[in-house]
Coordinates of C-alpha atoms in Angstrom, one line a residue:
M1 CA 159.2 161.8 69.9
Q2 CA 157.1 165.0 70.4
L3 CA 154.4 165.3 73.0
L4 CA 150.9 166.3 72.0
D5 CA 150.5 168.4 75.1
G6 CA 146.8 168.8 75.8
K7 CA 147.5 171.1 78.7
A8 CA 149.4 173.7 76.6
I9 CA 147.1 173.4 73.5
S10 CA 143.9 173.6 75.6
A11 CA 145.2 176.7 77.4
Q12 CA 145.9 178.3 74.0
I13 CA 142.4 177.5 72.8
K14 CA 140.7 178.8 76.0
S15 CA 142.6 182.0 75.6
E16 CA 141.4 182.4 72.0
I17 CA 137.8 181.6 73.0
K18 CA 137.9 184.1 75.9
I19 CA 138.9 186.9 73.4
E20 CA 136.2 185.8 71.0
V21 CA 133.6 186.0 73.9
E22 CA 134.8 189.5 74.9
N23 CA 134.5 190.7 71.3
W24 CA 131.1 189.0 71.0
I25 CA 129.7 190.7 74.1
A26 CA 131.3 194.0 73.2
A27 CA 129.4 193.9 69.9
G28 CA 126.1 193.3 71.7
G29 CA 126.0 189.6 71.9
K30 CA 124.7 187.6 74.9
K31 CA 127.0 185.9 77.3
P32 CA 127.2 182.3 76.2
H33 CA 125.4 180.0 78.7
L34 CA 126.3 176.3 79.1
A35 CA 124.2 174.0 81.4
A36 CA 125.0 170.5 82.6
I37 CA 122.8 167.8 84.1
L38 CA 124.5 165.4 86.5
V39 CA 122.7 162.3 87.7
G40 CA 124.0 160.3 90.6
Q41 CA 127.4 160.5 92.3
D42 CA 129.9 159.0 89.9
G43 CA 133.4 160.3 91.0
A44 CA 134.8 160.7 87.5
S45 CA 131.7 162.5 86.3
E46 CA 131.8 164.8 89.3
T47 CA 135.4 165.7 88.5
Y48 CA 134.7 166.2 84.8
V49 CA 131.7 168.5 85.3
A50 CA 133.6 170.5 87.9
S51 CA 136.3 171.1 85.4
K52 CA 133.8 172.2 82.8
I53 CA 132.3 174.7 85.2
R54 CA 135.7 176.1 86.0
S55 CA 136.5 176.4 82.4
C56 CA 133.3 178.3 81.8
E57 CA 134.3 180.8 84.5
E58 CA 137.8 181.2 83.0
I59 CA 136.6 182.2 79.5
G60 CA 133.5 184.3 80.4
F61 CA 130.6 181.9 80.0
T62 CA 127.6 181.6 82.3
S63 CA 127.3 178.0 83.6
T64 CA 124.5 176.2 85.4
L65 CA 124.7 172.7 87.0
L66 CA 121.5 170.7 87.6
R67 CA 122.0 167.9 90.1
F68 CA 119.8 164.8 90.4
G69 CA 120.0 161.9 92.8
P70 CA 120.6 158.3 91.6
E71 CA 117.0 157.4 92.1
T72 CA 115.8 160.0 89.6
T73 CA 113.4 158.5 87.1
E74 CA 113.7 158.7 83.3
T75 CA 110.5 160.8 83.2
E76 CA 111.9 163.3 85.7
L77 CA 115.1 163.6 83.6
L78 CA 113.1 164.0 80.4
E79 CA 111.2 166.9 82.1
A80 CA 114.5 168.6 83.0
V81 CA 115.8 168.2 79.4
D82 CA 112.6 169.7 78.1
S83 CA 112.9 172.6 80.5
L84 CA 116.4 173.4 79.2
N85 CA 115.3 172.9 75.6
K86 CA 112.7 175.7 76.2
N87 CA 114.9 178.0 78.2
P88 CA 116.0 180.8 75.8
D89 CA 118.8 181.9 78.0
V90 CA 120.6 178.4 77.8
D91 CA 122.6 178.2 74.6
G92 CA 123.7 174.6 75.0
F93 CA 123.6 171.8 77.6
I94 CA 125.0 168.4 78.2
V95 CA 123.7 165.4 80.1
Q96 CA 126.8 163.9 81.7
L97 CA 127.3 160.2 81.0
P98 CA 127.1 157.5 82.2
L99 CA 123.5 157.6 83.5
P100 CA 122.1 155.1 86.1
K101 CA 121.2 151.8 84.4
H102 CA 117.4 152.3 84.8
I103 CA 117.6 155.3 82.4
S104 CA 118.0 154.9 78.7
E105 CA 120.9 157.1 77.4
N106 CA 119.6 156.9 73.9
T107 CA 116.1 158.1 75.0
I108 CA 117.6 161.1 76.9
M109 CA 120.1 162.0 74.1
E110 CA 117.3 162.0 71.5
A111 CA 115.2 164.3 73.7
V112 CA 117.9 167.1 73.6
D113 CA 117.1 169.8 71.1
P114 CA 119.8 169.3 68.3
S115 CA 120.4 173.1 68.3
K116 CA 121.5 172.9 72.0
D117 CA 123.3 169.5 71.7
V118 CA 126.8 170.8 72.3
D119 CA 128.1 167.3 73.1
G120 CA 127.2 166.4 69.5
F121 CA 125.5 163.1 70.4
H122 CA 122.0 163.7 68.8
P123 CA 121.4 161.6 65.7
I124 CA 120.7 164.8 63.7
N125 CA 124.1 166.2 64.6
V126 CA 125.8 162.8 63.9
G127 CA 124.0 162.6 60.5
R128 CA 124.9 166.2 59.6
M129 CA 128.6 165.4 60.4
C130 CA 128.5 162.3 58.3
K131 CA 127.2 164.3 55.3
G132 CA 129.7 167.1 55.8
L133 CA 127.1 169.6 56.8
P134 CA 127.7 172.1 59.6
A135 CA 127.2 170.3 62.9
Y136 CA 128.3 170.1 66.5
I137 CA 131.1 167.6 66.4
S138 CA 131.4 165.3 69.4
A139 CA 133.7 167.1 71.9
T140 CA 136.5 164.4 72.1
P141 CA 136.9 163.9 68.3
F142 CA 136.8 167.7 67.9
G143 CA 139.7 167.9 70.5
I144 CA 141.7 165.3 68.7
L145 CA 141.3 167.1 65.3
E146 CA 142.6 170.3 67.0
M147 CA 145.6 168.5 68.3
L148 CA 146.5 167.2 64.9
I149 CA 146.0 170.6 63.3
R150 CA 148.1 172.6 65.9
A151 CA 150.9 170.1 65.7
G152 CA 150.9 170.3 61.9
I153 CA 150.6 166.5 61.5
E154 CA 150.0 165.4 57.9
T155 CA 147.0 163.1 57.5
S156 CA 146.4 163.0 53.7
G157 CA 147.0 159.5 52.3
K158 CA 147.9 158.1 55.8
H159 CA 146.5 154.9 57.3
C160 CA 144.6 155.7 60.4
V161 CA 143.6 152.9 62.7
V162 CA 141.0 153.5 65.4
I163 CA 140.6 151.0 68.3
G164 CA 137.1 151.3 69.6
R165 CA 133.7 151.8 67.9
S166 CA 131.8 153.8 70.5
Q167 CA 129.3 156.4 69.3
I168 CA 131.1 159.0 71.4
V169 CA 134.7 158.6 70.1
G170 CA 135.5 155.6 67.8
L171 CA 132.7 155.9 65.2
P172 CA 132.8 159.7 64.7
M173 CA 136.6 159.7 64.7
S174 CA 136.6 157.1 61.9
I175 CA 134.2 159.3 59.8
L176 CA 136.1 162.5 60.4
M177 CA 139.5 161.1 59.5
Q178 CA 138.3 159.9 56.1
R179 CA 136.7 163.3 55.1
N180 CA 138.0 165.1 52.0
E181 CA 139.5 167.9 54.0
Y182 CA 142.2 168.5 56.6
P183 CA 142.6 166.7 59.0
G184 CA 141.3 163.8 57.0
N185 CA 141.8 162.1 53.6
C186 CA 143.1 159.0 55.6
T187 CA 142.4 155.4 54.7
V188 CA 140.6 154.4 57.9
T189 CA 140.4 151.0 59.6
I190 CA 138.1 150.8 62.6
T191 CA 138.8 147.9 65.0
H192 CA 137.3 146.7 68.3
S193 CA 137.3 143.9 70.8
K194 CA 136.2 141.2 68.3
T195 CA 138.8 142.2 65.6
Q196 CA 141.2 139.4 64.7
N197 CA 144.9 140.1 64.2
L198 CA 144.5 143.5 66.0
K199 CA 148.2 143.8 66.7
E200 CA 149.1 143.2 63.0
I201 CA 146.6 145.8 61.9
C202 CA 147.8 148.4 64.4
Q203 CA 151.4 147.8 63.2
T204 CA 150.4 149.2 59.8
A205 CA 149.0 152.5 61.2
D206 CA 150.5 155.9 60.5
I207 CA 148.0 157.3 63.0
L208 CA 146.7 155.2 65.9
I209 CA 143.7 156.4 67.9
V210 CA 143.0 154.3 70.9
A211 CA 139.7 154.4 72.7
L212 CA 139.3 151.0 74.1
G213 CA 138.9 151.5 77.9
R214 CA 141.6 149.0 78.8
P215 CA 144.5 150.5 80.8
E216 CA 147.9 150.2 79.1
F217 CA 146.6 147.7 76.5
V218 CA 148.7 149.0 73.7
T219 CA 152.4 148.3 74.0
A220 CA 155.4 149.0 71.7
D221 CA 154.9 145.9 69.6
Y222 CA 151.5 147.3 68.5
I223 CA 153.0 150.3 66.6
K224 CA 155.4 150.9 63.8
E225 CA 158.3 153.2 64.1
G226 CA 157.3 156.9 63.8
A227 CA 153.5 156.4 64.3
V228 CA 151.3 159.2 65.7
V229 CA 149.6 157.8 68.8
V230 CA 146.5 159.4 70.3
D231 CA 145.4 157.9 73.7
V232 CA 141.8 158.6 74.5
G233 CA 141.6 156.2 77.5
I234 CA 141.4 157.4 81.1
T235 CA 140.9 154.8 83.8
R236 CA 141.4 155.0 87.6
V237 CA 143.8 152.2 88.7
E238 CA 144.5 151.3 92.3
D239 CA 147.9 152.6 93.4
A240 CA 148.9 152.4 97.0
T241 CA 151.9 154.8 96.4
K242 CA 149.5 157.7 95.6
K243 CA 147.8 159.8 98.2
S244 CA 144.5 159.4 96.5
G245 CA 144.9 155.6 96.4
F246 CA 144.7 155.5 92.6
A247 CA 146.6 156.5 89.4
I248 CA 145.1 157.6 86.1
K249 CA 146.1 155.4 83.2
G250 CA 145.5 155.6 79.5
D251 CA 144.9 152.8 77.0
V252 CA 148.5 153.1 75.9
N253 CA 151.6 152.0 77.9
F254 CA 153.2 155.4 77.5
A255 CA 156.7 154.5 78.7
D256 CA 156.8 151.6 76.4
V257 CA 155.3 153.2 73.3
A258 CA 156.7 156.8 73.4
P259 CA 160.2 156.0 72.2
K260 CA 158.8 154.5 69.0
S261 CA 156.3 157.2 68.2
S262 CA 156.7 160.5 66.4
F263 CA 153.9 162.2 68.4
I264 CA 152.0 160.9 71.4
T265 CA 149.5 162.1 73.9
P266 CA 150.1 161.8 77.6
V267 CA 147.4 160.6 80.2
P268 CA 146.5 162.7 82.1
G269 CA 147.2 166.0 80.3
G270 CA 146.2 164.9 76.8
V271 CA 142.9 164.3 75.1
G272 CA 140.8 164.9 78.2
L273 CA 141.6 168.6 78.4
M274 CA 141.0 169.0 74.7
T275 CA 137.5 167.4 75.1
I276 CA 136.5 170.4 77.3
C277 CA 137.7 172.8 74.6
G278 CA 135.5 171.0 72.0
L279 CA 132.5 171.5 74.3
L280 CA 133.3 175.2 74.9
T281 CA 133.8 175.8 71.1
N282 CA 130.4 174.2 70.4
T283 CA 128.7 176.3 73.0
L284 CA 130.1 179.5 71.5
K285 CA 128.8 178.4 68.1
A286 CA 125.4 177.8 69.7
A287 CA 125.4 181.3 71.2
R288 CA 126.2 182.7 67.8
K289 CA 123.7 180.4 66.1
E290 CA 126.4 179.4 63.6
I291 CA 125.0 175.8 63.1
Y292 CA 121.3 176.3 63.5
K293 CA 120.2 179.8 62.4

């Protein structure tokens, strides 16, 4: 078993981006600027946004955080999105999910200018990705692809099973893994909570990508010997032995599954750190106008 170490890989990617930013600025380019909108006081979102801001500082980006209370209306949030769309100094921005229930996530996502949609959630970017056109790829799938590339994992002709059909991870991941390029050329099966014989399907996977949101759901009897296992899940679970009162768990029971796998991601320290790299890469592309001229 080899560890797909998100901490080590993300540090390498950040170092590469930092050099690219320095060269870009030295050649007369503008310092890339990433903005984030945070609505409410969700603990996980607070932690994630703070990590994004720290990463921006590390690699030489400008970052801006716009905070809104949980009572913020959809109209007020749309006005903030419009303001960032029109701000020429902001290269890309994200609206941190989840949003309060009274605000439609789809309405907000569709209001983001596709050229600044560095999260890759806008229908235009999703459509461009599906057609194989230049697009901002959703940050988490982008991070997973980078892990596969940097570990030299063969994907052509392999059976990839994706658990979870979310628009953020499962759906784009299934599309990316079947593209006629590397990583890709897989035969892809996408499964979800209503799939029958889920365990039997997973047992046929050469590459298993789990984005279900159920802590330690996948156990050793779900995978075949030598499978590549990518765990996207990240859930806070109560744990009285921890100073914080909780532990972070993935969707895969790591201790149980690791001995049977050829490669596996840990949680924490795996896909989550790579997601931020995907966001930073998209922002640099936005600053350079590589996708939308």
